[in-house]
């Protein structure tokens, strides 16, 4: 009778378990070495801090624009009086008025009539031709996340659409020069916002208002006949509202972000402070 050779199953199981434990221990040890020991050694013998970043070119000045010269206060009043709820008039119909030539004269007349005061405030803002968000006049005023107030700007865009509709309405009545002057209001207001010290969102709103004004002016010139002297005057006027090279909105975002991060790093940010994120107000 032959004898069976080999180790007992329990002995083999113990060896397997021991091998697994040793492997896991080695992996944990290597992880500790590479995560904690190696970086500390590298930092001790070869580590070197980079010099502080020179961001002196990112500084901004404090803007002191008198209230009576600031178009912001006229635009702010628009939200209290603008009325876009005129029966069947919707955004799609407004877009049709502005872009495609589809026109309901009675509805347009009612819309403009119900927004006389909003258009007056828009005109007053254009007459000033200067703009500055009071909340962004001092770039060092805010240092905590969520500190900068968000100004609702939807009413400004609604007034811009109303002004565009009024310009086209005037052009359809062969009042070309009046129509062109109305279109210039959006160009002037948009340009003043675009040139101001603000955040990127406000900067983009300014670009949009200016773009709509330029597009409506282009359409008006196709709808009406305006004498050459006036056309030359418009050309010279447009030269004042060329593309704006304004980096202050980007600098403001940088400074505010830097201040917010440093307030957290330095432990100055109150943890109980609530951060409000307005939705639907822009």
Coordinates of C-alpha atoms in Angstrom, one line a residue:
X1 CA 0.0 0.0 0.0
X2 CA 1.4 3.4 -1.1
X3 CA 1.7 6.3 1.4
X4 CA 0.4 9.8 0.4
X5 CA 3.0 12.5 0.7
X6 CA 2.5 16.3 1.2
X7 CA 1.5 18.9 3.8
X8 CA -1.8 19.0 5.7
X9 CA -4.4 21.4 4.2
X10 CA -4.4 23.5 7.4
X11 CA -0.7 24.1 7.0
X12 CA -1.0 25.3 3.4
X13 CA -3.8 27.7 4.4
X14 CA -1.7 29.2 7.1
X15 CA 1.2 29.8 4.6
X16 CA -1.2 31.5 2.1
X17 CA -2.7 33.8 4.8
X18 CA 0.8 34.7 6.0
X19 CA 1.9 35.5 2.4
X20 CA -1.1 37.7 1.9
X21 CA -0.5 39.5 5.2
X22 CA 3.2 40.1 4.4
X23 CA 2.2 41.4 0.9
X24 CA -0.3 43.9 2.3
X25 CA 2.1 45.0 5.0
X26 CA 4.8 45.6 2.3
X27 CA 2.4 47.6 0.2
X28 CA 1.3 49.8 3.1
X29 CA 4.9 50.3 4.0
X30 CA 5.8 51.4 0.5
X31 CA 2.8 53.7 0.4
X32 CA 3.9 55.4 3.6
X33 CA 7.4 55.8 2.3
X34 CA 6.4 57.3 -1.0
X35 CA 3.6 59.5 0.4
X36 CA 5.3 60.8 3.6
X37 CA 9.0 59.9 3.8
X38 CA 10.1 60.6 0.2
X39 CA 8.5 64.0 -0.2
X40 CA 9.9 65.1 3.2
X41 CA 13.4 64.0 2.2
X42 CA 13.1 65.8 -1.1
X43 CA 11.8 68.9 0.6
X44 CA 14.5 68.9 3.2
X45 CA 17.5 68.3 0.9
X46 CA 16.3 69.6 -2.5
X47 CA 13.2 71.5 -1.9
X48 CA 13.0 75.2 -2.7
X49 CA 10.1 77.6 -2.5
X50 CA 9.4 79.7 -5.6
X51 CA 9.5 83.4 -5.1
X52 CA 6.2 85.2 -4.5
X53 CA 4.3 85.9 -7.7
X54 CA 4.6 89.5 -8.8
X55 CA 1.0 90.6 -9.4
X56 CA 1.6 94.3 -9.1
X57 CA 0.2 94.7 -12.6
X58 CA -3.2 93.4 -11.5
X59 CA -3.9 96.4 -9.2
X60 CA -7.0 98.5 -9.8
X61 CA -7.8 102.0 -8.8
X62 CA -10.8 103.2 -6.9
X63 CA -13.4 104.8 -9.2
X64 CA -15.1 108.0 -8.0
X65 CA -17.9 108.7 -10.5
X66 CA -20.5 111.1 -9.2
X67 CA -24.1 109.8 -9.0
X68 CA -25.4 112.4 -11.3
X69 CA -23.0 111.3 -14.0
X70 CA -23.4 107.6 -13.6
X71 CA -25.8 105.8 -16.0
X72 CA -26.1 102.9 -13.6
X73 CA -28.7 104.8 -11.5
X74 CA -30.9 105.4 -14.5
X75 CA -30.6 101.7 -15.6
X76 CA -31.4 100.6 -12.1
X77 CA -34.8 102.4 -12.2
X78 CA -35.9 100.5 -15.2
X79 CA -36.6 97.3 -13.3
X80 CA -39.4 99.1 -11.4
X81 CA -41.3 100.2 -14.4
X82 CA -40.5 97.9 -17.4
X83 CA -43.6 96.0 -18.6
X84 CA -43.1 93.2 -21.1
X85 CA -46.4 91.5 -20.4
X86 CA -48.6 92.8 -23.3
X87 CA -51.1 90.1 -24.1
X88 CA -49.7 87.8 -26.9
X89 CA -46.3 89.5 -26.9
X90 CA -43.6 86.9 -26.0
X91 CA -39.9 86.6 -26.4
X92 CA -40.3 84.7 -29.7
X93 CA -42.6 87.4 -31.1
X94 CA -40.2 90.1 -30.0
X95 CA -37.4 88.3 -31.7
X96 CA -39.5 88.2 -34.8
X97 CA -40.0 91.9 -34.6
X98 CA -36.3 92.5 -34.3
X99 CA -34.8 89.9 -36.6
X100 CA -37.3 88.7 -39.3
X101 CA -39.4 91.7 -40.1
X102 CA -42.6 90.0 -38.9
X103 CA -44.6 92.9 -37.5
X104 CA -47.8 93.6 -35.6
X105 CA -48.0 97.4 -35.5
X106 CA -50.8 97.5 -33.0
X107 CA -49.0 95.2 -30.6
X108 CA -45.8 97.1 -31.0
X109 CA -47.5 100.4 -30.4
X110 CA -49.1 99.0 -27.2
X111 CA -45.8 97.6 -26.0
X112 CA -43.9 100.9 -26.5
X113 CA -46.8 102.9 -24.9
X114 CA -46.7 100.8 -21.8
X115 CA -43.0 101.3 -21.4
X116 CA -42.6 105.0 -22.0
X117 CA -41.0 105.6 -18.6
X118 CA -38.6 102.6 -19.0
X119 CA -37.5 104.1 -22.4
X120 CA -37.0 107.5 -20.7
X121 CA -34.7 106.0 -18.1
X122 CA -32.8 104.2 -21.0
X123 CA -32.5 107.5 -22.8
X124 CA -31.2 109.3 -19.7
X125 CA -28.5 106.6 -19.3
X126 CA -27.5 107.1 -22.9
X127 CA -27.3 110.9 -22.4
X128 CA -24.8 110.4 -19.5
X129 CA -22.6 108.0 -21.5
X130 CA -20.7 107.0 -18.3
X131 CA -21.2 103.9 -16.2
X132 CA -19.8 102.3 -13.1
X133 CA -21.2 99.6 -10.8
X134 CA -20.9 101.2 -7.3
X135 CA -20.2 97.7 -5.9
X136 CA -17.1 97.4 -8.1
X137 CA -15.7 100.9 -7.7
X138 CA -13.4 99.8 -4.9
X139 CA -11.6 96.5 -5.8
X140 CA -10.3 96.0 -2.3
X141 CA -13.7 96.3 -0.6
X142 CA -14.5 92.6 -0.7
X143 CA -12.4 89.8 0.7
X144 CA -14.7 86.9 1.5
X145 CA -16.4 84.4 -0.9
X146 CA -19.8 85.6 -1.8
X147 CA -19.2 89.2 -0.6
X148 CA -19.7 90.9 -4.0
X149 CA -23.3 91.8 -4.6
X150 CA -24.8 90.6 -7.9
X151 CA -26.7 93.4 -9.7
X152 CA -29.8 92.2 -11.6
X153 CA -29.4 93.2 -15.2
X154 CA -32.3 91.5 -16.9
X155 CA -34.3 94.8 -17.0
X156 CA -31.4 96.4 -18.8
X157 CA -31.6 93.8 -21.6
X158 CA -35.4 94.2 -21.7
X159 CA -35.0 98.0 -22.2
X160 CA -32.4 97.3 -24.9
X161 CA -34.9 95.1 -26.7
X162 CA -37.6 97.8 -26.4
X163 CA -35.2 100.4 -27.7
X164 CA -34.4 98.2 -30.7
X165 CA -38.1 97.6 -31.4
X166 CA -38.7 101.4 -31.2
X167 CA -35.8 102.1 -33.6
X168 CA -37.2 99.6 -36.2
X169 CA -40.7 101.0 -35.6
X170 CA -39.5 104.5 -36.4
X171 CA -37.6 103.3 -39.4
X172 CA -40.8 101.6 -40.8
X173 CA -42.4 105.1 -40.5
X174 CA -39.6 106.5 -42.7
X175 CA -38.2 108.4 -39.7
X176 CA -34.7 107.2 -40.4
X177 CA -32.7 109.8 -38.5
X178 CA -34.8 109.3 -35.3
X179 CA -34.5 105.6 -35.7
X180 CA -30.7 105.8 -36.0
X181 CA -30.5 108.0 -32.9
X182 CA -32.5 105.4 -31.0
X183 CA -30.1 102.7 -32.1
X184 CA -27.2 104.7 -31.0
X185 CA -28.5 104.7 -27.4
X186 CA -27.8 101.0 -27.1
X187 CA -24.4 101.5 -28.6
X188 CA -23.5 104.2 -26.2
X189 CA -24.8 102.4 -23.1
X190 CA -23.2 99.1 -24.0
X191 CA -19.9 100.8 -24.7
X192 CA -19.9 102.7 -21.4
X193 CA -20.6 99.4 -19.6
X194 CA -17.9 97.6 -21.6
X195 CA -15.4 100.3 -20.7
X196 CA -16.2 100.3 -16.9
X197 CA -14.5 98.5 -14.0
X198 CA -16.8 95.6 -13.4
X199 CA -17.0 91.8 -13.3
X200 CA -17.0 89.6 -16.4
X201 CA -20.7 89.1 -16.4
X202 CA -21.5 92.8 -16.5
X203 CA -18.8 93.3 -19.1
X204 CA -20.5 90.7 -21.3
X205 CA -23.9 92.3 -20.9
X206 CA -22.3 95.6 -22.1
X207 CA -20.9 93.8 -25.2
X208 CA -24.4 92.4 -25.9
X209 CA -26.2 95.7 -25.6
X210 CA -23.7 97.3 -27.9
X211 CA -23.9 94.5 -30.4
X212 CA -27.7 94.8 -30.5
X213 CA -27.4 98.5 -31.1
X214 CA -25.0 98.0 -34.0
X215 CA -27.2 95.3 -35.6
X216 CA -30.3 97.5 -35.3
X217 CA -28.5 100.5 -36.8
X218 CA -27.4 98.3 -39.7
X219 CA -31.0 97.2 -40.3
X220 CA -32.3 100.8 -40.1
X221 CA -29.9 101.9 -42.8
X222 CA -31.3 99.2 -45.1
X223 CA -35.0 100.1 -44.3
X224 CA -34.6 103.9 -44.8
X225 CA -32.9 106.5 -47.0
X226 CA -30.7 108.9 -45.0
X227 CA -28.7 111.7 -46.6
X228 CA -24.9 111.4 -47.1
X229 CA -24.1 114.1 -44.6
X230 CA -25.9 112.2 -41.9
X231 CA -24.3 108.9 -42.9
X232 CA -20.9 110.5 -42.7
X233 CA -21.8 111.9 -39.2
X234 CA -22.8 108.4 -38.1
X235 CA -19.5 107.0 -39.4
X236 CA -17.5 109.5 -37.4
X237 CA -19.6 108.8 -34.4
X238 CA -19.2 105.1 -34.6
X239 CA -15.4 105.6 -34.5
X240 CA -15.8 106.6 -30.9
X241 CA -17.4 103.3 -30.0
X242 CA -14.8 100.9 -31.5
X243 CA -13.8 97.6 -29.9
X244 CA -12.9 98.1 -26.3
X245 CA -9.6 96.8 -24.9
X246 CA -10.6 96.7 -21.2
X247 CA -8.9 94.2 -18.9
X248 CA -10.2 95.6 -15.6
X249 CA -13.1 93.0 -15.4
X250 CA -10.6 90.2 -15.5
X251 CA -8.3 91.9 -13.0
X252 CA -11.3 92.5 -10.7
X253 CA -12.2 88.8 -10.8
X254 CA -8.5 87.9 -10.1
X255 CA -8.2 90.3 -7.1
X256 CA -11.6 89.1 -5.6
X257 CA -10.6 85.5 -6.1
X258 CA -7.2 86.1 -4.5
X259 CA -8.7 87.9 -1.5
X260 CA -11.3 85.1 -1.0
X261 CA -8.7 82.4 -1.1
X262 CA -6.3 84.2 1.3
X263 CA -9.2 84.8 3.7
X264 CA -9.7 81.0 3.9
X265 CA -6.0 80.2 4.0
X266 CA -5.4 82.7 6.8
X267 CA -8.5 81.5 8.7
X268 CA -10.2 84.9 8.5
X269 CA -13.3 83.6 6.7
X270 CA -16.2 83.1 9.2
X271 CA -17.4 79.5 8.7
X272 CA -20.9 80.4 9.8
X273 CA -21.2 83.0 7.0
X274 CA -23.8 82.0 4.4
X275 CA -22.9 82.4 0.7
X276 CA -25.9 83.4 -1.4
X277 CA -25.9 82.7 -5.1
X278 CA -28.7 84.6 -6.9
X279 CA -30.4 82.7 -9.7
X280 CA -32.4 84.2 -12.5
X281 CA -31.5 87.8 -11.7
X282 CA -29.0 88.4 -14.5

